[in-house]
XYZ file of C-alpha atoms in Angstrom:
572
model
C -21.142 30.758 -16.583
C -23.148 33.511 -17.879
C -24.407 34.108 -20.904
C -21.525 36.308 -21.998
C -18.983 34.023 -20.639
C -20.195 31.067 -22.789
C -20.431 32.691 -25.642
C -17.028 33.872 -25.410
C -15.640 30.272 -24.360
C -17.329 29.268 -27.808
C -15.836 31.648 -29.821
C -12.476 31.052 -28.184
C -12.783 27.185 -29.127
C -13.984 28.042 -32.724
C -11.292 30.901 -33.177
C -8.127 28.353 -31.553
C -9.451 26.151 -34.326
C -9.920 23.087 -31.885
C -13.611 22.849 -33.429
C -16.338 23.978 -35.945
C -19.207 24.934 -36.023
C -20.955 22.027 -37.211
C -19.231 20.559 -34.041
C -19.904 22.865 -31.823
C -23.503 23.079 -32.764
C -24.130 19.355 -32.185
C -22.617 20.001 -28.891
C -25.114 22.924 -27.671
C -27.671 21.186 -29.027
C -26.995 18.184 -26.643
C -26.088 20.540 -24.082
C -29.798 22.142 -24.001
C -31.400 18.427 -23.391
C -28.618 17.330 -20.200
C -27.674 20.505 -18.942
C -24.447 19.131 -19.740
C -21.388 21.337 -19.491
C -19.837 22.210 -22.716
C -16.542 21.068 -22.726
C -17.371 18.109 -20.908
C -19.950 16.840 -23.586
C -16.936 18.144 -26.782
C -15.058 15.764 -25.133
C -17.391 13.099 -25.006
C -18.604 13.823 -28.700
C -14.729 12.550 -29.151
C -14.779 15.977 -31.025
C -11.621 17.323 -28.962
C -9.476 15.106 -26.527
C -9.823 16.690 -22.689
C -5.625 16.576 -22.737
C -5.738 19.298 -25.950
C -8.825 21.336 -24.818
C -6.926 21.957 -21.434
C -3.556 22.482 -23.175
C -5.076 24.722 -24.823
C -7.500 26.761 -22.925
C -4.365 27.247 -20.317
C -2.446 29.054 -22.870
C -4.850 30.855 -24.006
C -5.879 31.734 -20.445
C -2.276 32.565 -19.434
C -2.924 29.481 -16.684
C 0.533 27.889 -15.197
C 0.470 24.121 -14.957
C 2.017 22.177 -12.086
C 2.677 19.184 -10.747
C 0.200 18.703 -8.060
C 1.862 15.824 -6.451
C 4.910 18.314 -5.233
C 2.659 20.424 -3.427
C 1.919 19.759 0.252
C -0.934 23.165 1.793
C -0.111 23.852 5.733
C -4.020 22.595 7.494
C -4.453 26.261 7.735
C -4.891 26.654 3.834
C -7.028 24.231 3.274
C -9.125 25.788 5.912
C -9.878 28.957 4.174
C -11.846 27.285 1.141
C -14.639 24.074 2.066
C -14.648 20.821 0.855
C -18.051 21.729 -0.976
C -16.025 24.562 -2.579
C -13.265 23.113 -3.348
C -15.116 19.926 -5.096
C -17.082 22.159 -6.621
C -14.760 24.256 -8.819
C -12.071 21.131 -8.760
C -9.747 23.514 -6.392
C -7.197 22.904 -4.096
C -5.486 26.049 -2.325
C -2.279 26.252 -2.490
C -0.997 29.322 -0.270
C -1.714 32.200 1.399
C 0.598 35.828 0.438
C -0.748 39.615 0.787
C -4.381 38.216 0.587
C -3.862 36.593 -2.682
C -4.983 32.991 -2.316
C -2.898 30.546 -4.905
C -5.344 27.974 -6.001
C -4.466 24.715 -8.351
C -7.403 24.699 -10.566
C -8.156 21.186 -12.582
C -10.881 22.178 -14.971
C -9.824 25.330 -16.922
C -13.544 26.117 -18.191
C -13.780 27.621 -14.584
C -11.322 29.795 -14.920
C -13.942 31.987 -16.272
C -15.692 31.990 -13.516
C -12.895 33.353 -11.074
C -15.427 36.513 -10.512
C -17.223 34.422 -8.891
C -15.599 31.609 -6.807
C -13.706 34.957 -5.793
C -16.777 36.044 -3.975
C -17.384 32.556 -2.745
C -13.222 33.051 -1.010
C -13.402 36.499 -0.498
C -10.002 36.502 -1.002
C -8.164 37.098 -4.996
C -7.047 33.975 -6.447
C -4.359 33.692 -8.403
C -4.500 30.224 -10.310
C -2.768 27.259 -11.263
C -3.355 24.561 -13.999
C -3.225 21.117 -12.332
C -4.227 17.524 -13.491
C -7.297 16.630 -13.289
C -6.223 12.519 -11.726
C -3.919 14.790 -9.447
C -6.769 16.664 -7.660
C -8.838 14.072 -7.003
C -5.826 12.366 -4.748
C -5.410 15.735 -3.413
C -9.052 16.455 -2.555
C -9.371 13.103 -1.136
C -6.149 13.365 1.173
C -7.381 16.706 2.565
C -10.949 16.869 2.319
C -11.445 13.403 2.005
C -14.504 11.142 0.529
C -16.928 13.517 -0.967
C -20.479 12.974 0.615
C -21.968 11.183 -2.384
C -19.231 8.603 -2.091
C -20.011 8.419 1.767
C -23.782 8.028 0.879
C -22.985 4.718 -2.069
C -20.439 3.254 0.645
C -24.021 3.259 3.419
C -26.101 1.882 0.876
C -23.712 -0.687 -0.437
C -23.459 -1.503 3.326
C -26.769 -2.429 3.862
C -26.963 -4.534 0.400
C -23.510 -6.105 1.283
C -25.317 -8.406 4.188
C -22.244 -6.720 6.265
C -22.019 -8.668 9.662
C -19.715 -8.911 12.653
C -19.296 -12.223 13.862
C -20.915 -12.678 17.321
C -21.576 -9.876 18.120
C -25.003 -9.202 17.020
C -26.527 -9.613 20.420
C -24.626 -6.792 21.280
C -25.318 -4.508 18.439
C -29.235 -5.172 19.187
C -28.805 -4.029 22.994
C -26.695 -0.858 22.620
C -28.871 2.337 22.492
C -30.841 2.975 19.042
C -29.223 6.369 19.950
C -25.912 4.551 18.565
C -26.997 3.916 15.180
C -25.099 6.408 13.284
C -22.141 5.282 15.383
C -22.068 1.554 14.127
C -22.786 2.862 10.663
C -20.022 5.171 11.053
C -17.861 2.115 12.208
C -19.282 -0.383 9.786
C -18.335 1.686 7.021
C -15.455 2.117 7.899
C -14.119 -1.251 7.270
C -16.265 -1.671 3.667
C -14.572 1.510 3.144
C -11.218 0.363 3.787
C -11.675 -3.570 1.824
C -13.321 -1.726 -1.233
C -9.908 0.089 -1.350
C -7.720 -2.403 -0.470
C -6.675 -1.245 2.365
C -4.045 -3.460 4.780
C -4.455 -1.002 7.759
C -7.295 1.200 9.057
C -5.676 3.671 11.812
C -7.806 6.228 13.480
C -5.864 8.939 15.256
C -7.416 11.007 17.810
C -5.770 14.546 17.238
C -5.739 18.180 19.630
C -8.565 19.266 17.155
C -9.579 16.218 14.744
C -9.859 12.281 14.635
C -8.186 11.550 11.807
C -8.510 8.164 9.621
C -5.616 7.031 7.939
C -6.023 4.088 5.042
C -2.613 2.070 4.557
C -3.101 0.786 0.920
C -0.443 -0.805 -0.817
C 2.045 0.390 1.856
C 0.914 4.068 1.690
C -0.637 5.993 3.745
C -4.343 7.470 2.861
C -6.049 9.905 4.700
C -9.811 9.615 4.415
C -12.827 12.078 5.371
C -12.717 11.954 9.559
C -15.650 12.415 11.735
C -16.628 15.342 13.374
C -14.016 15.389 16.997
C -17.214 15.674 19.308
C -17.970 11.935 18.212
C -14.380 10.671 18.924
C -15.039 9.147 22.097
C -18.252 6.603 20.810
C -16.168 6.117 17.522
C -14.082 4.582 19.719
C -15.880 2.993 22.101
C -17.667 1.054 19.493
C -14.395 -0.484 17.648
C -13.220 -1.066 20.941
C -16.687 -2.996 22.211
C -16.591 -5.016 18.315
C -12.658 -5.836 19.351
C -13.651 -7.375 23.219
C -11.627 -5.465 24.866
C -11.871 -3.200 28.163
C -14.523 -0.068 27.074
C -13.610 1.917 30.375
C -9.581 0.910 30.318
C -8.424 4.357 28.436
C -5.068 4.471 30.083
C -3.278 0.919 28.768
C -2.473 -0.370 25.955
C -4.855 -3.269 24.796
C -5.181 -5.918 21.782
C -8.034 -7.452 20.047
C -9.800 -9.172 17.792
C -12.576 -8.253 14.912
C -13.847 -10.971 12.437
C -15.885 -10.155 9.498
C -18.118 -11.833 6.568
C -17.840 -9.426 3.840
C -19.457 -9.875 0.521
C -18.524 -13.935 0.821
C -15.288 -12.944 2.221
C -14.041 -13.702 5.991
C -11.686 -10.587 7.267
C -9.575 -11.371 10.457
C -9.218 -7.706 12.221
C -6.201 -7.179 14.619
C -7.417 -4.195 16.411
C -4.103 -2.127 18.668
C -5.408 0.193 20.797
C -2.734 2.570 22.287
C -3.120 5.851 25.051
C -1.862 9.330 24.077
C -2.428 12.411 25.075
C -5.341 13.569 22.773
C -6.959 10.268 22.884
C -6.312 6.453 22.216
C -5.086 6.074 19.252
C -6.327 2.769 17.097
C -5.195 0.600 14.166
C -7.009 -2.161 12.273
C -4.832 -4.584 10.657
C -7.318 -6.438 7.535
C -5.970 -9.753 7.302
C -7.787 -11.199 4.210
C -7.387 -14.908 4.255
C -7.610 -15.334 0.972
C -4.929 -13.238 -0.454
C -2.563 -15.570 1.823
C -3.162 -18.727 -0.237
C -0.829 -17.343 -3.191
C 1.332 -19.546 -5.724
C 4.840 -19.705 -6.184
C 4.419 -17.829 -9.467
C 1.676 -15.648 -7.619
C 4.312 -13.724 -5.808
C 6.564 -11.827 -8.031
C 9.832 -14.315 -8.509
C 11.033 -13.842 -12.246
C 11.532 -17.212 -13.574
C 15.200 -17.928 -12.259
C 14.762 -17.414 -8.933
C 11.277 -19.072 -8.714
C 13.037 -22.162 -10.518
C 15.922 -21.947 -7.389
C 13.790 -21.215 -4.742
C 10.799 -24.308 -6.114
C 14.639 -26.676 -5.496
C 15.494 -25.427 -2.468
C 12.479 -25.551 -0.493
C 11.908 -29.119 -1.279
C 15.261 -30.186 0.161
C 14.608 -32.633 2.896
C 16.388 -31.142 5.624
C 17.737 -27.921 6.803
C 17.380 -24.258 7.716
C 15.057 -22.220 5.285
C 14.926 -18.470 6.026
C 12.966 -15.482 4.905
C 13.899 -12.052 5.633
C 13.016 -8.425 5.439
C 11.219 -6.032 7.744
C 7.997 -5.996 9.359
C 5.189 -6.038 6.160
C 7.687 -6.728 3.504
C 5.083 -9.799 2.916
C 7.222 -12.746 4.283
C 4.502 -14.502 5.541
C 2.742 -14.550 2.617
C 5.580 -16.245 1.137
C 6.157 -18.131 3.704
C 1.671 -19.306 3.540
C 2.754 -20.027 -0.097
C 5.177 -22.607 0.553
C 3.741 -24.726 2.913
C 0.716 -24.416 0.480
C 3.614 -25.846 -2.130
C 4.501 -28.779 0.209
C 1.844 -29.788 2.099
C 1.147 -32.879 0.565
C -0.782 -36.250 2.257
C 2.596 -37.522 2.854
C 4.525 -34.799 4.817
C 3.585 -33.813 8.207
C 4.240 -30.189 8.493
C 3.899 -28.383 12.193
C 3.677 -24.356 12.194
C 4.117 -22.483 15.707
C 2.806 -18.806 14.963
C 2.004 -15.098 16.184
C -0.541 -15.187 15.670
C -1.718 -17.614 13.397
C -3.217 -15.871 10.526
C -4.825 -18.157 8.333
C -5.837 -21.748 8.959
C -4.595 -23.969 6.781
C -5.983 -27.542 5.944
C -3.876 -30.468 6.607
C -1.349 -28.441 9.004
C -1.137 -28.417 12.337
C -0.690 -24.881 13.646
C 0.194 -23.393 17.123
C -0.603 -20.387 18.084
C 2.116 -18.600 20.578
C 0.340 -17.341 24.704
C 3.218 -16.683 26.504
C 0.913 -15.728 29.280
C 0.736 -19.223 29.615
C 4.491 -20.069 28.724
C 4.019 -21.262 25.404
C 6.695 -19.814 23.919
C 8.775 -19.870 20.355
C 11.226 -22.266 22.379
C 8.645 -24.086 24.498
C 6.015 -25.229 21.811
C 9.199 -25.972 19.280
C 11.144 -28.571 21.497
C 7.017 -30.187 21.688
C 6.868 -30.098 18.195
C 10.187 -32.581 17.920
C 8.608 -35.215 19.876
C 5.421 -34.896 17.049
C 7.687 -36.268 14.441
C 7.528 -33.167 11.530
C 8.937 -33.570 8.300
C 8.443 -29.725 8.058
C 8.573 -27.151 10.871
C 7.396 -23.529 10.542
C 8.933 -21.328 13.390
C 6.966 -17.970 12.551
C 10.113 -15.760 13.550
C 13.757 -16.705 15.356
C 13.592 -14.107 18.140
C 16.007 -15.298 20.958
C 19.444 -17.983 21.377
C 16.925 -20.502 22.346
C 14.782 -20.589 19.736
C 17.481 -20.373 17.361
C 19.316 -23.163 18.899
C 16.166 -26.173 18.174
C 15.919 -24.754 15.419
C 19.254 -25.601 14.334
C 19.187 -29.064 16.500
C 16.257 -29.945 14.524
C 17.566 -28.925 11.110
C 20.227 -31.110 11.876
C 18.310 -33.893 12.878
C 16.615 -34.127 9.481
C 13.960 -31.926 9.832
C 13.266 -29.035 6.893
C 13.261 -25.546 9.108
C 11.142 -23.075 7.847
C 11.333 -18.915 9.841
C 11.697 -15.367 9.373
C 14.453 -12.979 10.883
C 14.273 -9.267 11.162
C 17.112 -8.415 8.661
C 17.686 -5.607 5.623
C 19.571 -8.168 3.014
C 19.765 -11.736 2.777
C 23.818 -12.260 3.957
C 22.690 -10.140 7.360
C 20.955 -13.472 8.049
C 23.746 -15.569 8.412
C 25.792 -13.149 10.880
C 22.465 -11.989 12.939
C 22.558 -16.323 13.906
C 26.242 -16.184 14.949
C 25.364 -12.497 16.643
C 22.258 -14.545 18.956
C 25.140 -16.789 19.989
C 24.924 -19.966 17.003
C 27.722 -21.734 16.620
C 29.596 -20.687 13.406
C 30.433 -24.302 12.287
C 26.625 -25.433 13.662
C 25.129 -21.750 11.201
C 27.105 -22.523 8.182
C 26.249 -26.694 8.235
C 21.981 -25.969 8.823
C 21.067 -22.876 6.579
C 20.563 -24.189 3.237
C 19.668 -21.099 2.324
C 17.995 -17.713 3.063
C 15.388 -15.037 0.867
C 15.712 -11.510 1.225
C 12.320 -10.012 -0.056
C 10.601 -6.447 -0.119
C 7.669 -5.520 -1.752
C 6.661 -2.913 -4.231
C 3.350 -1.480 -6.011
C 3.046 -2.810 -9.231
C 1.889 -0.470 -12.332
C -1.812 -0.181 -12.990
C -2.390 -1.809 -16.102
C -6.218 0.308 -16.787
C -3.845 3.530 -16.952
C -0.385 2.364 -17.601
C 1.408 4.329 -20.426
C 5.094 4.133 -21.967
C 6.787 6.593 -20.617
C 10.765 7.388 -20.339
C 13.032 7.628 -16.965
C 15.054 10.735 -16.551
C 18.608 10.249 -17.782
C 19.920 10.252 -13.929
C 18.250 6.940 -13.592
C 19.055 5.238 -16.219
C 22.602 5.688 -16.290
C 22.599 4.496 -12.899
C 19.879 1.410 -14.167
C 23.166 0.784 -16.856
C 25.538 1.022 -14.352
C 24.679 -1.948 -11.892
C 23.082 -4.107 -14.640
C 25.064 -3.502 -17.680
C 24.048 -1.902 -20.886
C 22.318 -4.537 -22.493
C 19.274 -4.702 -19.874
C 18.222 -1.155 -21.730
C 17.833 -2.360 -25.184
C 15.165 -4.114 -24.097
C 13.840 -2.042 -21.502
C 9.821 -1.310 -21.677
C 9.445 1.718 -19.101
C 6.106 1.864 -17.966
C 4.388 4.263 -15.056
C 0.219 4.737 -14.138
C -1.280 8.441 -15.429
C -4.271 7.543 -12.444
C -7.778 6.680 -12.579
C -10.752 5.505 -10.816
C -9.005 1.522 -10.482
C -5.954 2.621 -8.990
C -7.010 5.978 -6.102
C -5.545 8.019 -8.857
C -2.332 6.731 -7.281
C -0.761 5.161 -10.767
C -0.453 2.016 -9.087
C -2.760 -1.283 -7.631
C -1.209 -4.118 -5.910
C 1.825 -4.914 -4.846
C 4.475 -7.953 -5.247
C 7.841 -8.650 -4.119
C 11.508 -7.837 -5.126
C 13.153 -10.759 -3.977
C 17.894 -11.625 -3.008
C 18.149 -15.516 -3.057
C 21.026 -16.692 -1.303
C 21.649 -20.239 -1.679
C 24.317 -21.891 0.409
C 27.683 -23.319 -1.412
C 31.050 -24.986 0.044
C 32.724 -21.846 -0.048
C 30.320 -19.747 1.275
C 30.118 -22.541 4.256
C 33.592 -21.826 4.439
C 33.583 -18.173 4.728
C 30.846 -18.518 7.575
C 32.944 -20.751 9.208
C 35.101 -18.333 9.376
C 33.331 -15.281 10.439
C 33.359 -13.013 7.853
C 31.385 -9.925 7.752
C 28.040 -10.187 6.087
C 29.346 -7.561 3.055
C 32.105 -10.593 1.919
C 28.916 -12.983 2.189
C 27.726 -10.869 0.054
C 30.176 -10.496 -2.700
C 30.665 -13.838 -2.863
C 27.040 -14.655 -3.735
C 26.620 -11.798 -6.144
C 30.145 -13.724 -8.014
C 27.800 -17.120 -7.624
C 24.907 -15.261 -9.614
C 22.714 -13.623 -6.655
C 20.888 -10.708 -7.780
C 20.578 -8.395 -4.863
C 16.896 -6.657 -3.858
C 17.615 -3.419 -6.337
C 19.000 -5.291 -9.223
C 15.656 -7.496 -9.216
C 13.755 -4.219 -8.970
C 15.532 -2.862 -11.639
C 14.270 -6.070 -13.450
C 11.056 -5.636 -12.944
C 10.828 -1.831 -13.537
C 12.213 -2.540 -17.315
C 9.474 -4.899 -17.953
C 7.204 -2.117 -16.802
C 5.626 -4.514 -14.029
C 6.883 -1.097 -11.546
C 8.334 2.067 -11.518
C 11.873 3.210 -11.371
C 10.840 5.702 -8.418
C 9.259 2.928 -6.495
C 12.158 0.288 -7.051
C 14.477 3.333 -5.659
C 12.630 4.149 -2.375
C 11.943 0.823 -1.293
C 15.615 -0.047 -1.901
C 17.555 2.894 -0.897
C 18.512 1.697 2.583
C 19.576 -1.576 1.091
C 21.939 0.294 -1.235
C 23.544 2.592 1.998
C 23.874 -0.736 3.206
C 26.137 -2.136 1.078
C 28.011 1.004 0.279
C 29.277 0.917 3.873
């Protein structure tokens, strides 16, 4: 900012009554010592809030405020501005019309430097104003992580003693020229760990290599390496995962064990051939996250009490249902952890065994030697277990053996891929299990989903739109809104500017009653079962979500997006 622009800026602040002459003098003195921007200093000294400064200057200079989250600029527009310029000016190009580039600016102070910006970009600029936290998230999405952040990550890698179990000798034998590739892949894993990602997606596209992390269930794009090192990066990952590097035509699966900062991470790696190269997904299993107690899963008090009673049944089948990634394994491991006492023999058959539980006999499925769920389950019964966990009921044979085990005095836990609790009963019948066997063996079904929770560090009270409030009142009754405290996250460094940090479950717990058993015997459709269960006190997934939104645990938007398909199913 030139001297004349600085003077205009200072005069504007005083004339608008944002600061007084004395405050300005103090800030200018500090600016001479630190070289920081005047606006930042004024905010730091608490002479003015960032929000007030931004709003007043935007109004003064005629900047139009926008919600940056609603914009998805195309790649060709993003490419008009380099990452360096975008980060220096905190701007995001939105659209190009008649050689005029519309950009979002996060800092109204840089509005005074638009002449320089237009010269740098080589086009006339139409500026709009966006929130700074929204801008940071968008810059990361479209331009990747800033270089200084990457440098920090590389330093942290070397200081954190990142080791990849069992492959040190392979690394020693590799070509020294591959060191940058080794460091990049290690950084990829470390960065994902730091950002609490559950998956790393490495996807070759026609002209770039896209890197995305799944954080709290949502994919976020990160900085990608140059396209020219794609083959080296993919080879390095396959080498670590124990895959055949030369095989690029067939899908492969592998595994990487990582010891990082005292934590053991298990990366399940999948490589799938594509037209532009192999797409690789690394699923990160943080073993410590699978050892939750029942109270940490997200149950409200009433349902947690019911669930605790159900899992202590001496025999029968208890099912956990939901789509892939809905937290079923975490819930079942929490149950086993609760039941794991010296007086009980517990055996599991899983595909794969995601965590080794002390004191529990765990059997991994291995189809190559015909060790299937059904074969393993049949053999397990000869071991006289008290509790059995079957990772998933996939076929009629497994279902029938599980039912037989339940009817002969065993407590059986398993999972099914159904949208709600009631559908699990009809699914078993559709698989060929006799209705009277389903009716007499199943004790309870827990359907679940995962919702993102509001970041505690940047949470604030807010009022949802009127139509949403009416929807909640319609589905839950007016009483719930009288004590509701709705919250949302503003976005901060702690939550990667998303407003969310972490996830917990929303649940639908169907406990079998005599009336439900009777209508299952009559092969009634799942909707009738669901209606009867609701009459007996079952809360639907959506209703459990509303309760948690009204308590400020999650947001109404998150509940709607997570349970939308379930509402469609109910209406049908």
